[in-house]
Each structure stands twice: as structure tokens, then as C-alpha cells.
Amino acid sequence: MQKLIEAIVKPLVDYPEDVRVEIDENTSRIVYKLSVNPADRGKVIGK
């Protein structure tokens, strides 16, 4: 799933080298935390 998120996000941004996906796992859920260059935030959230 981490690779899929990266594959979707990297073509959308100007700084693909700054895309990071962190995984936070516990017993009941998995949370993927996406970090991008501040200049790319609007592109990722759709602004």
C-alpha cells in the first residue's frame, strides 16, 4: 500500500523526491502518514 500511495502522489507534485509515506500500525488499524514539500501541499489536497 505504501508503494501505491507513493505512485499516486509523486506524479502530482513538483518535488517527488520529498514525498514520504510513514506507516503507523497498531492492533486495530493502520495509518499512512503522507509528507510532501510545503510547496506541493495544495496540489495533493486539491487546491
PDB file of C-alpha atoms in Angstrom:
ATOM      1  CA  MET A   1       0.000   0.000   0.000  1.00  0.00           C
ATOM      2  CA  GLN A   2       2.889   2.364   0.758  1.00  0.00           C
ATOM      3  CA  LYS A   3       4.242   1.986  -2.790  1.00  0.00           C
ATOM      4  CA  LEU A   4       0.762   2.561  -4.233  1.00  0.00           C
ATOM      5  CA  ILE A   5       0.347   5.833  -2.327  1.00  0.00           C
ATOM      6  CA  GLU A   6       3.770   6.996  -3.499  1.00  0.00           C
ATOM      7  CA  ALA A   7       2.957   6.028  -7.101  1.00  0.00           C
ATOM      8  CA  ILE A   8      -0.267   8.067  -6.993  1.00  0.00           C
ATOM      9  CA  VAL A   9       1.184  11.157  -5.293  1.00  0.00           C
ATOM     10  CA  LYS A  10       4.593  11.553  -6.972  1.00  0.00           C
ATOM     11  CA  PRO A  11       3.241  12.469 -10.443  1.00  0.00           C
ATOM     12  CA  LEU A  12       1.082  15.208  -8.860  1.00  0.00           C
ATOM     13  CA  VAL A  13       3.881  17.162  -7.181  1.00  0.00           C
ATOM     14  CA  ASP A  14       6.821  19.316  -8.274  1.00  0.00           C
ATOM     15  CA  TYR A  15       9.187  17.767  -5.709  1.00  0.00           C
ATOM     16  CA  PRO A  16       8.638  13.975  -5.873  1.00  0.00           C
ATOM     17  CA  GLU A  17      11.896  13.362  -4.003  1.00  0.00           C
ATOM     18  CA  ASP A  18      10.267  14.920  -0.900  1.00  0.00           C
ATOM     19  CA  VAL A  19       7.300  12.515  -0.829  1.00  0.00           C
ATOM     20  CA  ARG A  20       7.367  10.326   2.281  1.00  0.00           C
ATOM     21  CA  VAL A  21       4.829   7.763   3.464  1.00  0.00           C
ATOM     22  CA  GLU A  22       5.115   6.616   7.067  1.00  0.00           C
ATOM     23  CA  ILE A  23       3.179   3.675   8.469  1.00  0.00           C
ATOM     24  CA  ASP A  24       1.725   3.706  11.983  1.00  0.00           C
ATOM     25  CA  GLU A  25       0.394   0.258  12.853  1.00  0.00           C
ATOM     26  CA  ASN A  26      -1.387  -0.879  15.978  1.00  0.00           C
ATOM     27  CA  THR A  27      -3.699  -3.755  16.778  1.00  0.00           C
ATOM     28  CA  SER A  28      -6.881  -2.217  15.386  1.00  0.00           C
ATOM     29  CA  ARG A  29      -5.767  -0.055  12.452  1.00  0.00           C
ATOM     30  CA  ILE A  30      -3.059   1.046  10.044  1.00  0.00           C
ATOM     31  CA  VAL A  31      -2.482   4.778   9.464  1.00  0.00           C
ATOM     32  CA  TYR A  32      -0.481   6.040   6.494  1.00  0.00           C
ATOM     33  CA  LYS A  33       1.062   9.479   7.087  1.00  0.00           C
ATOM     34  CA  LEU A  34       1.908  11.407   3.937  1.00  0.00           C
ATOM     35  CA  SER A  35       4.569  14.125   3.961  1.00  0.00           C
ATOM     36  CA  VAL A  36       5.311  16.347   0.971  1.00  0.00           C
ATOM     37  CA  ASN A  37       7.230  19.532   0.287  1.00  0.00           C
ATOM     38  CA  PRO A  38       5.256  22.529   1.660  1.00  0.00           C
ATOM     39  CA  ALA A  39       5.048  23.962  -1.868  1.00  0.00           C
ATOM     40  CA  ASP A  40       3.173  20.816  -3.000  1.00  0.00           C
ATOM     41  CA  ARG A  41       0.542  20.594  -0.245  1.00  0.00           C
ATOM     42  CA  GLY A  42      -2.136  22.373  -2.261  1.00  0.00           C
ATOM     43  CA  LYS A  43      -1.625  20.029  -5.204  1.00  0.00           C
ATOM     44  CA  VAL A  44      -2.070  16.968  -3.014  1.00  0.00           C
ATOM     45  CA  ILE A  45      -5.225  18.195  -1.254  1.00  0.00           C
ATOM     46  CA  GLY A  46      -6.758  19.604  -4.439  1.00  0.00           C
ATOM     47  CA  LYS A  47      -6.429  23.374  -4.076  1.00  0.00           C
TER      48      LYS A  47
END
